[in-house]
Tab-separated table of C-alpha atoms and ligand atoms in Angstrom:
chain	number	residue	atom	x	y	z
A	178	UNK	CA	-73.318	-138.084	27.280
A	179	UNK	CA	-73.758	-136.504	24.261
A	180	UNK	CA	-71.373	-134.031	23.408
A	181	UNK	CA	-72.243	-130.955	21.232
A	182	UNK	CA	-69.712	-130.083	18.897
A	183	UNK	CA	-69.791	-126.683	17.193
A	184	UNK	CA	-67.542	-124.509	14.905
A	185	UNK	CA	-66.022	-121.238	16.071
A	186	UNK	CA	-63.992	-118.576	13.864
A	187	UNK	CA	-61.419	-116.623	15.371
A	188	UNK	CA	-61.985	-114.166	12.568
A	189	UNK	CA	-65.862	-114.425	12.318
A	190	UNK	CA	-67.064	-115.179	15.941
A	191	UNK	CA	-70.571	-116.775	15.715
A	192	UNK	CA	-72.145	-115.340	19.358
A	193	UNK	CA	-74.219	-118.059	20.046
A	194	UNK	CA	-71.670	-120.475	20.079
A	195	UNK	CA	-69.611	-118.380	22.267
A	196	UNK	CA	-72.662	-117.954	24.648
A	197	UNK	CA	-73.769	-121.584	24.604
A	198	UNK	CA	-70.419	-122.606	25.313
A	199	UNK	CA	-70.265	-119.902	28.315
A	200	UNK	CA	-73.579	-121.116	29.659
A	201	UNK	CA	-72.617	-124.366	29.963
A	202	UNK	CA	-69.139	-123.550	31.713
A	203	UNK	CA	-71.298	-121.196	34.211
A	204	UNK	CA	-74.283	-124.036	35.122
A	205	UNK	CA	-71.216	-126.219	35.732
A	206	UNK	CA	-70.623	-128.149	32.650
A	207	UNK	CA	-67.337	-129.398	30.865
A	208	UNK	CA	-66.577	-127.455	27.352
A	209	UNK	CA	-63.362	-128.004	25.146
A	210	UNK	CA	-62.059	-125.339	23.284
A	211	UNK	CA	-58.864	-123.985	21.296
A	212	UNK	CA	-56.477	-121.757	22.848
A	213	UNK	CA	-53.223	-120.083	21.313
A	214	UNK	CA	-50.911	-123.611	22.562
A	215	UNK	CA	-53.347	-126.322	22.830
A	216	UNK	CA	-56.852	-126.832	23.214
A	217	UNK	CA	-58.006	-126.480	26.739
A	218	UNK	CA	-60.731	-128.806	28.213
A	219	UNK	CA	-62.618	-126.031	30.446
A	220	UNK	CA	-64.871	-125.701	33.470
A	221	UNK	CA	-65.914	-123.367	36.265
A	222	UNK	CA	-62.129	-123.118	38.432
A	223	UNK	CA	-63.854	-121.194	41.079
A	224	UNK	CA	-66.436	-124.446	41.365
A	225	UNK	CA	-64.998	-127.250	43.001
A	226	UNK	CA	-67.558	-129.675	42.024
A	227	UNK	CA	-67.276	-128.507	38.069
A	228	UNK	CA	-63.563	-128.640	37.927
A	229	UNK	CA	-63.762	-132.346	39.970
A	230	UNK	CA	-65.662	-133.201	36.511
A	231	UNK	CA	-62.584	-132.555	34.751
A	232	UNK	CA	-60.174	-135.078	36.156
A	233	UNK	CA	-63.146	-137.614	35.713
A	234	UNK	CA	-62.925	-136.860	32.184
A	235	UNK	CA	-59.056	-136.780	31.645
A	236	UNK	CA	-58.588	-139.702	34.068
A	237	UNK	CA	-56.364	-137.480	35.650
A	238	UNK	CA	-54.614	-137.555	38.989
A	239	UNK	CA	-56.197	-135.147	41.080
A	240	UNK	CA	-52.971	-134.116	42.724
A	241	UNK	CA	-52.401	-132.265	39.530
A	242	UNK	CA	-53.624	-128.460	39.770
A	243	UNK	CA	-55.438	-127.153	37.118
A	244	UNK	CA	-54.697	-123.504	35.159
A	245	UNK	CA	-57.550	-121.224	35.635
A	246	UNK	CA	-57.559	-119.067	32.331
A	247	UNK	CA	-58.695	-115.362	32.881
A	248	UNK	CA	-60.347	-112.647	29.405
A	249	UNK	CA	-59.050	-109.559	31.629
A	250	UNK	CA	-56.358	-108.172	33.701
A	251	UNK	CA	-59.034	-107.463	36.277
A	252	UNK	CA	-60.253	-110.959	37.249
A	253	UNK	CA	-56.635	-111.589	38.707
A	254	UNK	CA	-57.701	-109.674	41.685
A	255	UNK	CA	-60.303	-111.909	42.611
A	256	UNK	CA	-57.772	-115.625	42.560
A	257	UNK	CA	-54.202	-114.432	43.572
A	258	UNK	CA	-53.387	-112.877	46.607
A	259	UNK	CA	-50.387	-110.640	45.791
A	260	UNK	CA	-48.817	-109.776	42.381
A	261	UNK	CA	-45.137	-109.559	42.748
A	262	UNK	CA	-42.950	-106.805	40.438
A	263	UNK	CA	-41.735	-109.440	38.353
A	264	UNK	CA	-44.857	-110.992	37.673
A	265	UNK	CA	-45.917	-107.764	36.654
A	266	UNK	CA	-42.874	-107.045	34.680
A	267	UNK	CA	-43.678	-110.603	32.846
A	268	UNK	CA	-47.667	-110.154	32.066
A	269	UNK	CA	-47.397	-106.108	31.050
A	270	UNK	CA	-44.972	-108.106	28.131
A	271	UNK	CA	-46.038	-111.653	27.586
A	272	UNK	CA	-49.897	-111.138	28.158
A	273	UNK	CA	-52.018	-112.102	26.627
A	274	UNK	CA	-50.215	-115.119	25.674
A	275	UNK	CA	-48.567	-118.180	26.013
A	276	UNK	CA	-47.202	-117.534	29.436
A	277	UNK	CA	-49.057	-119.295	32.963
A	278	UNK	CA	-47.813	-117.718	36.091
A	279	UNK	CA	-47.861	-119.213	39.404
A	280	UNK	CA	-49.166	-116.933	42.329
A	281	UNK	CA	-49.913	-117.635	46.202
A	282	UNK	CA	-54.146	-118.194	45.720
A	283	UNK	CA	-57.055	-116.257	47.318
A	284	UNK	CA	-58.822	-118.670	49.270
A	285	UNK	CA	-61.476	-118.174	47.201
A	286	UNK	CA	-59.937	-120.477	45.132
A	287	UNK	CA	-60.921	-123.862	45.881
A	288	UNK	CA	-58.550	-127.029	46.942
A	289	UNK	CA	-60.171	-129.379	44.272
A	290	UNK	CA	-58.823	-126.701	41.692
A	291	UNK	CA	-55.293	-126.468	42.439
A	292	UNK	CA	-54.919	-129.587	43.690
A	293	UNK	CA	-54.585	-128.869	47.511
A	294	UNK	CA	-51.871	-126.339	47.031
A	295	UNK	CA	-51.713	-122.793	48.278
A	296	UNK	CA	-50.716	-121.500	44.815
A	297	UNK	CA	-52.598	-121.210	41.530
A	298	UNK	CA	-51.493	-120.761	37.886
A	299	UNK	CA	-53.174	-118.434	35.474
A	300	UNK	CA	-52.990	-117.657	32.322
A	301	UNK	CA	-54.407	-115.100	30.286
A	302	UNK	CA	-54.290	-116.765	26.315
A	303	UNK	CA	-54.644	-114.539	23.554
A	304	UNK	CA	-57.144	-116.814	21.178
A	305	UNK	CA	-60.179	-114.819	20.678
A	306	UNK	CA	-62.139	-118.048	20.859
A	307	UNK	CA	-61.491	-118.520	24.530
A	308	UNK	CA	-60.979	-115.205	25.584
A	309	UNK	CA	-64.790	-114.811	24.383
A	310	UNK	CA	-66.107	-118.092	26.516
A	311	UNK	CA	-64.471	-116.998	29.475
A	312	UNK	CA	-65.784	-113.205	29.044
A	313	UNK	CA	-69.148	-114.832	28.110
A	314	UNK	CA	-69.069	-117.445	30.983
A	315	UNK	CA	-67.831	-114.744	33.447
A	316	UNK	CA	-66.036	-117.075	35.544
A	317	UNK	CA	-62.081	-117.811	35.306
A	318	UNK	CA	-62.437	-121.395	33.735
A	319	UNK	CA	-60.074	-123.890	34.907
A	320	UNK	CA	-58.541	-125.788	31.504
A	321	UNK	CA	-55.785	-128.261	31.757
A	322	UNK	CA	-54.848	-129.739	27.976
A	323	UNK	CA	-57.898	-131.395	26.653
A	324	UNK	CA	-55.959	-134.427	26.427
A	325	UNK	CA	-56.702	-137.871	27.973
A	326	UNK	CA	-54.218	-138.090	30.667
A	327	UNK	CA	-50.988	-139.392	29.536
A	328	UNK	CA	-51.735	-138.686	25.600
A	329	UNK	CA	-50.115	-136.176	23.634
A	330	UNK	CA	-52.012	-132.872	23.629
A	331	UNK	CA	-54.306	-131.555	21.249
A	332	UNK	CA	-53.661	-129.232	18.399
A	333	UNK	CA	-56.745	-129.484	16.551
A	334	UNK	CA	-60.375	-130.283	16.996
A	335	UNK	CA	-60.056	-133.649	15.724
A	336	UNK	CA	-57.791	-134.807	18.734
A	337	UNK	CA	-60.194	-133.619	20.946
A	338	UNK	CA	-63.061	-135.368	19.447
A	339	UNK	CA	-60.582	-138.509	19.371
A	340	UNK	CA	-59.880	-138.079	23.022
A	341	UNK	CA	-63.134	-136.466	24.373
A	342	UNK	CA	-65.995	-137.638	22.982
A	343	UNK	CA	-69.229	-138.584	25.319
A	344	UNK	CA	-67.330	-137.055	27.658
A	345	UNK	CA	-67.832	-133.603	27.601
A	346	UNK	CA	-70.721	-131.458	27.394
A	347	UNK	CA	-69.547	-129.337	24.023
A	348	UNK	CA	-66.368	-129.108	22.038
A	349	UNK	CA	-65.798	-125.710	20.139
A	350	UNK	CA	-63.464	-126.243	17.067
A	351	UNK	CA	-61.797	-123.365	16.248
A	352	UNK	CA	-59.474	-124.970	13.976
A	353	UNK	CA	-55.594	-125.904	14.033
A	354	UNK	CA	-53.978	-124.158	17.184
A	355	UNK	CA	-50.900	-121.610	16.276
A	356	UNK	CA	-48.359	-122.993	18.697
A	357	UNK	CA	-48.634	-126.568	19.467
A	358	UNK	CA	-47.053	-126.951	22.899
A	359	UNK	CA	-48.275	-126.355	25.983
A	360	UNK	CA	-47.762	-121.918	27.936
A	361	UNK	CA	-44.237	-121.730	29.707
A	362	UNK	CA	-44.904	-121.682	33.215
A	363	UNK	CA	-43.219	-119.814	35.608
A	364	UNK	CA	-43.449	-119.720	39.135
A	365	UNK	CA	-43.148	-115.975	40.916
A	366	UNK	CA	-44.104	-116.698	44.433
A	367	UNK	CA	-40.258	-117.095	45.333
A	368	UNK	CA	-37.265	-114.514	45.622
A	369	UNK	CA	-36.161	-115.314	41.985
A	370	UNK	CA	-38.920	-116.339	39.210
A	371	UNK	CA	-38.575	-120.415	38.480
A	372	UNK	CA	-39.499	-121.744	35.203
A	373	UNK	CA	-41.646	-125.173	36.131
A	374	UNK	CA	-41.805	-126.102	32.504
A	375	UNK	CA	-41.002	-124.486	28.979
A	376	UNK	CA	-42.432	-123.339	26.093
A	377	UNK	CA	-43.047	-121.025	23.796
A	378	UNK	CA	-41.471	-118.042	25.691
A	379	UNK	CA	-38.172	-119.173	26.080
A	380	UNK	CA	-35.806	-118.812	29.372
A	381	UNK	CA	-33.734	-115.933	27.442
A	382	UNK	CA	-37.013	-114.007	26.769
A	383	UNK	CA	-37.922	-114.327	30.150
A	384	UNK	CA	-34.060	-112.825	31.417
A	385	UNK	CA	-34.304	-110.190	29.252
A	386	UNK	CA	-36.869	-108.407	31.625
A	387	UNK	CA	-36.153	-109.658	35.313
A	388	UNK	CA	-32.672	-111.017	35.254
A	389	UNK	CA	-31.702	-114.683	35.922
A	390	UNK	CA	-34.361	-116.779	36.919
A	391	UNK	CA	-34.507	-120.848	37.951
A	392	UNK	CA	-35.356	-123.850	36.065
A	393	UNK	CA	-36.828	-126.701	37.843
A	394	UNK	CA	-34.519	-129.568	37.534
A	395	UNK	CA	-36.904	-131.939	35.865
A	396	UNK	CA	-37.238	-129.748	32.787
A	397	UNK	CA	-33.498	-129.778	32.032
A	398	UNK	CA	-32.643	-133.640	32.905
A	399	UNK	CA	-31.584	-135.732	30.172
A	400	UNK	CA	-32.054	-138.745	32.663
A	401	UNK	CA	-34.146	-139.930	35.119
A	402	UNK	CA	-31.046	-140.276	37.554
A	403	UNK	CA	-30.565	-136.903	36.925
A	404	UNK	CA	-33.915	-135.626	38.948
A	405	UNK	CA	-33.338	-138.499	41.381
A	406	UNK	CA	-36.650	-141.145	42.304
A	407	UNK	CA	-38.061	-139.184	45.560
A	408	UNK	CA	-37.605	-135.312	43.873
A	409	UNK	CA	-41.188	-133.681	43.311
A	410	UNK	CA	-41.501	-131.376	40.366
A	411	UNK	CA	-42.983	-127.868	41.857
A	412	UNK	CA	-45.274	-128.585	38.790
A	413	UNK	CA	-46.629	-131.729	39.901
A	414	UNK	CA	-47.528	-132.604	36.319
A	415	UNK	CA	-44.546	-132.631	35.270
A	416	UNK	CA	-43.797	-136.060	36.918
A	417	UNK	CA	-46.362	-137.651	35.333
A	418	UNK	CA	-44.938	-139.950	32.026
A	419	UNK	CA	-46.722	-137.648	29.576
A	420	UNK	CA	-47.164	-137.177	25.687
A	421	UNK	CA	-46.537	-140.543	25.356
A	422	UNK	CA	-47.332	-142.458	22.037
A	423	UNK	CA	-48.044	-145.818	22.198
A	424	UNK	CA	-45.575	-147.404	20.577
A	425	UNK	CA	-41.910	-147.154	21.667
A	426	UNK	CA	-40.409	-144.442	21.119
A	427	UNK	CA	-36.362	-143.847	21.257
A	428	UNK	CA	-34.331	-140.714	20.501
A	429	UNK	CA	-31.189	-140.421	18.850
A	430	UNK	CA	-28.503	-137.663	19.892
A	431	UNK	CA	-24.995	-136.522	18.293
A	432	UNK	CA	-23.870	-135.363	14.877
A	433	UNK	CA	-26.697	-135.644	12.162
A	434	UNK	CA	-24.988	-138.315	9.687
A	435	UNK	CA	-24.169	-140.671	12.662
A	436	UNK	CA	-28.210	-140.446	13.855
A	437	UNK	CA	-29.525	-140.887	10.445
A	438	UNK	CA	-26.800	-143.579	9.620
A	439	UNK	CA	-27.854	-145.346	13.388
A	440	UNK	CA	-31.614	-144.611	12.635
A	441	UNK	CA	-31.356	-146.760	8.987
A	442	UNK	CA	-29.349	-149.460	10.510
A	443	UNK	CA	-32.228	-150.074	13.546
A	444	UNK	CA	-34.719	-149.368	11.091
A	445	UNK	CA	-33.546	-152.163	9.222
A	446	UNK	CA	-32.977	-154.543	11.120
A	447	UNK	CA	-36.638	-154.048	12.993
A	448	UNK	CA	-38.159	-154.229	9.467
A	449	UNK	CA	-36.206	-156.939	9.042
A	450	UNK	CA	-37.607	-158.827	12.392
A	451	UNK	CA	-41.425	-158.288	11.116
A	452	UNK	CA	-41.463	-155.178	13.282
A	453	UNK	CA	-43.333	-151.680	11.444
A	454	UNK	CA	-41.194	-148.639	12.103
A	455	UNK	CA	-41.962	-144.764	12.510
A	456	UNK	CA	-39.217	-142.583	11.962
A	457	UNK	CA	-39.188	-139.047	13.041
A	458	UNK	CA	-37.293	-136.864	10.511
A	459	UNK	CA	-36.991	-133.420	9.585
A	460	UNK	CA	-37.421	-131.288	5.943
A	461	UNK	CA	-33.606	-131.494	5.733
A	462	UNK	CA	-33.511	-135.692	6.238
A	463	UNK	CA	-36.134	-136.899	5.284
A	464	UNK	CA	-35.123	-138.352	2.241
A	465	UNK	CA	-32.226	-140.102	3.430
A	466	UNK	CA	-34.440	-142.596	5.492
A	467	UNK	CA	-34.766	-146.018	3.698
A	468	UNK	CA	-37.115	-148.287	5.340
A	469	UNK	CA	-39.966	-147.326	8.224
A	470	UNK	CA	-42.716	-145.080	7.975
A	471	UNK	CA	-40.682	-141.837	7.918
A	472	UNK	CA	-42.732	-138.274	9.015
A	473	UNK	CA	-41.514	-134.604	8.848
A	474	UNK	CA	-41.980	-133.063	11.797
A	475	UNK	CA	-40.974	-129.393	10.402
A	476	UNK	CA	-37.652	-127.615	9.374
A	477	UNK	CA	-34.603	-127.157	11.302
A	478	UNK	CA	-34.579	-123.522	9.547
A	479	UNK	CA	-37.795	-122.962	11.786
A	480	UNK	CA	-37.968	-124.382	15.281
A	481	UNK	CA	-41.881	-123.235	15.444
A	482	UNK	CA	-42.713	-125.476	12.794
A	483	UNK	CA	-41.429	-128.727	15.207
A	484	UNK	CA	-43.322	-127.223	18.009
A	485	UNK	CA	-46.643	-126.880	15.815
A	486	UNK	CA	-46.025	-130.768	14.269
A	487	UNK	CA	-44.658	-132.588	17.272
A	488	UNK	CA	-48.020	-133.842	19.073
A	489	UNK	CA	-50.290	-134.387	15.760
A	490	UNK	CA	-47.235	-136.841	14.582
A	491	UNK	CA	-47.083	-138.592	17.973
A	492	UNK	CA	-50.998	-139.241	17.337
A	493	UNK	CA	-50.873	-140.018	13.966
A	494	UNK	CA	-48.340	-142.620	14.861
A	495	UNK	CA	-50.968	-144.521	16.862
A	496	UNK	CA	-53.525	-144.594	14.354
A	497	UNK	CA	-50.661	-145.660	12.265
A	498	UNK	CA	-49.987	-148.783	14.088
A	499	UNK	CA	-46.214	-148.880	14.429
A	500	UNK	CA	-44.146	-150.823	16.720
A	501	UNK	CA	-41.564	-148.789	17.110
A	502	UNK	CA	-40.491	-144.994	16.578
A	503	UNK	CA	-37.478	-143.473	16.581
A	504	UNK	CA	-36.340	-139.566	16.179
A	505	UNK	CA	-33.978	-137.326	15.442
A	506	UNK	CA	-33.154	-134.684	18.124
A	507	UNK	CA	-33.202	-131.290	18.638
A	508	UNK	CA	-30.698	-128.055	19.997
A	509	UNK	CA	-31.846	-127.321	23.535
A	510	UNK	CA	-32.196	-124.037	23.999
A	511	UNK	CA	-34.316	-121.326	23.505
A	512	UNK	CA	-38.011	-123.291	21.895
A	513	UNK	CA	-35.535	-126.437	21.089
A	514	UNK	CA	-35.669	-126.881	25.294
A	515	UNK	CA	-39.351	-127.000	25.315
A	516	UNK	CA	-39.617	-129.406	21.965
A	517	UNK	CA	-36.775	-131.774	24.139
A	518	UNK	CA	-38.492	-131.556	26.919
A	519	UNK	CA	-41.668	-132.797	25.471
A	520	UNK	CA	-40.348	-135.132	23.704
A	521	UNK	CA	-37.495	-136.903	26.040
A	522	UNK	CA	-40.970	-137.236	28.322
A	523	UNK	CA	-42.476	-139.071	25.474
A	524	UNK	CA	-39.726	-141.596	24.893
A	525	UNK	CA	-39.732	-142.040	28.725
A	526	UNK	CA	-35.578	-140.909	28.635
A	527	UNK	CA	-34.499	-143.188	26.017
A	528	UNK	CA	-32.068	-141.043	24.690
A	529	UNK	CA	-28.647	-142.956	22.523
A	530	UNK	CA	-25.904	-141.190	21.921
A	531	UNK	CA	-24.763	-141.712	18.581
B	50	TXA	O1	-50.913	-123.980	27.329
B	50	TXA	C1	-51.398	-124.421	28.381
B	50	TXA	O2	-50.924	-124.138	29.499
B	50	TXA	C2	-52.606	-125.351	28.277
B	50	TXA	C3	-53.771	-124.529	27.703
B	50	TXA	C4	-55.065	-125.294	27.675
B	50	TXA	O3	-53.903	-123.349	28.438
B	50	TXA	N1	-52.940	-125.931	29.541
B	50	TXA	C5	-52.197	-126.905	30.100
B	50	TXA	O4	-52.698	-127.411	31.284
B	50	TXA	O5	-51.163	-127.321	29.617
B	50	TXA	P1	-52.228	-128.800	31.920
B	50	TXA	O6	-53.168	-129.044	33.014
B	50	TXA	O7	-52.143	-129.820	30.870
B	50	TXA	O8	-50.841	-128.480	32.526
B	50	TXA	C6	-50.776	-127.650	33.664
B	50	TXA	C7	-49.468	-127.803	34.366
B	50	TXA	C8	-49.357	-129.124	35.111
B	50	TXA	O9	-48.052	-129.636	34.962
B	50	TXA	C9	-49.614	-128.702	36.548
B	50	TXA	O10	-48.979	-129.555	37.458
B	50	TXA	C10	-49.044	-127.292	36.571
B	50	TXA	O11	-49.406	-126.769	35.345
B	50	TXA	N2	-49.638	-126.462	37.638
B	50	TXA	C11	-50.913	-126.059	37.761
B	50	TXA	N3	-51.100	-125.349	38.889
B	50	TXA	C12	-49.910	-125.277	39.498
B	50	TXA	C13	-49.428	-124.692	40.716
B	50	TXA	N4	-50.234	-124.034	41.541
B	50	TXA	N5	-48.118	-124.835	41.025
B	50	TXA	C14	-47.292	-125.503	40.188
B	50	TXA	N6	-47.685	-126.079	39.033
B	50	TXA	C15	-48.965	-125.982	38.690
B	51	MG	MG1	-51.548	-131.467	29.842
């Protein structure tokens, strides 16, 4: 296939891209484009034979429910059967925005979209880019990350082309995305809100408006123990070993000195072996890494800037051709538990504490 690839300024909005791009979504075709997070690989949600093309694409299981992303409060009507208070608590604040809510689905929804459930998730993203190819395609588009499955997720056209290429009928590049890491997604269908997986609006943001809410087990497990083999995520792509560079990666945990002294010792002695190391530092160490490939990820000072740096590094590793990474940690709370979360998945729970 070959795939069209056009820029779009969320400043300047060229029409016709917009419009080509909503054409194609609405005659059943595959288009990537940026949103706020990540960019979103989308197609026609309320077409079960368009969003089927998407899994094709991904190589994705097709367990896995797909987001449908909505341009207007009013298209919510026509997916989701009821809208509970605190759902509408959470959207009057955190849409549009970086937020996906889980809702019991019309069945005008199809199975193929969500995966055979009886729920959907929607978001409503505040990018101007894809709020104006969902507007123009006039259909909620269904857009998981535009990631092949199991890769870390895209934060700028590049990675898309990278990932996408001959595989998609257009990919819009709007740029680098603001965010970097996937909407917080909370379920609402239940007595008490659940978050399924974090991001950038953070548990405490979330309490602040409806009281305590859940967390699904799998997004606060250090280990794998921890969730236990036969548990099922209630977002069932959160099982999935995700993110994941190719080259091993291994995290290091406790008091900053001891990780960076533990780091240069490994680092060493892999060097040392023939191996080529990638080392995952920060603006505040990384200067006091001596052998490896060392990359700042961003500044402690600002947990955004990890968020926004953590899945071009994991790519860049791969075209880097390391054998082995190893990084720092992070605080888990507030955006630290979504950075953790994203990356413990990506070093498949190697965690040593140091
Ligand atoms: O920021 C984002 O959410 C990005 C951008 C493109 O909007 N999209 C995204 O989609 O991250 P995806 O497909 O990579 O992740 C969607 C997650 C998966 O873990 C999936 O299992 C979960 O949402 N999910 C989707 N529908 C669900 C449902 N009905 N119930 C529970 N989890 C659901
Ligand atoms: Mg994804």
């Amino acid at each position: 296939m070959n795939t069209i690839i056009k820029k779009a300024d969320a400043e300047n909005i060229n029409i016709d891209v917009i419009n080509e791009a909503g054409a194609i979504i609405k005659r059943g075709g595959l288009v990537a484009f940026p949103t706020e997070t990540v960019y979103g690989l989308g197609a026609n949600g309320m077409d079960e034979e368009a969003a089927s093309k998407i899994y094709a694409a991904k190589g994705r299981p097709s367990d896995n429910p797909l987001i449908l992303h909505i341009s207007d409060i009013k298209m919510l009507d026509g997916i989701v059967s009821d809208v509970p208070e605190a759902a509408k608590v959470l959207m009057d604040k955190f849409w549009p925005g970086p937020m996906t809510l889980v809702f019991r689905k019309r069945k005008e929804v199809p199975y193929g979209t969500t995966g055979g459930l009886d729920t959907v998730a929607v978001r409503f993203p505040s990018h101007k880019v894809a709020l104006d190819i969902i507007s123009s395609s006039g259909v909620p588009i269904a857009a998981p990350s535009a990631n092949t499955s199991g890769r870390p997720s895209p934060t700028k056209a590049s990675h898309v082309i990278e990932d996408m290429d001959g595989k998609v009928d257009m990919i819009v590049d709007g740029g680098e995305v603001g965010i970097g890491i996937e909407s917080t997604i909370i379920d609402v269908t239940g007595d008490v809100p659940m978050i399924l997986r974090p991001g950038y609006i953070t548990k405490g943001m979330v309490e602040e408006l409806v009281g305590p809410v859940l967390v699904d087990k799998v997004v606060t497990a250090k280990t794998v123990e921890e969730i236990g083999g036969d548990y099922k995520p209630k977002a069932p792509g959160m099982k999935y070993r995700h993110y994941a560079p190719k080259a091993e990666l291994t995290m290091f945990d406790g008091n900053i000195e001891n990780v960076v002294e533990e780091i240069n010792r490994l680092s060493k002695e892999a060097s040392d072996s023939g191996k080529s190391v990638g080392i995952i530092a920060t603006e505040e160490t990384k200067d006091r890494y001596n052998f490896g490939k060392v990359v700042s990820i961003g500044t402690r000072k600002d947990e955004a800037s990890i968020a926004r740096g953590l899945y071009g590094i994991l790519r860049d590793f791969d075209t880097m051709d390391v054998d082995v990474i190893y990084s720092e940690t992070f605080y888990d709370d507030d955006l630290g538990q979504a950075i953790m979360n994203r990356l413990i998945k990506a070093a498949g729970y190697r965690i040593v504490n140091v």
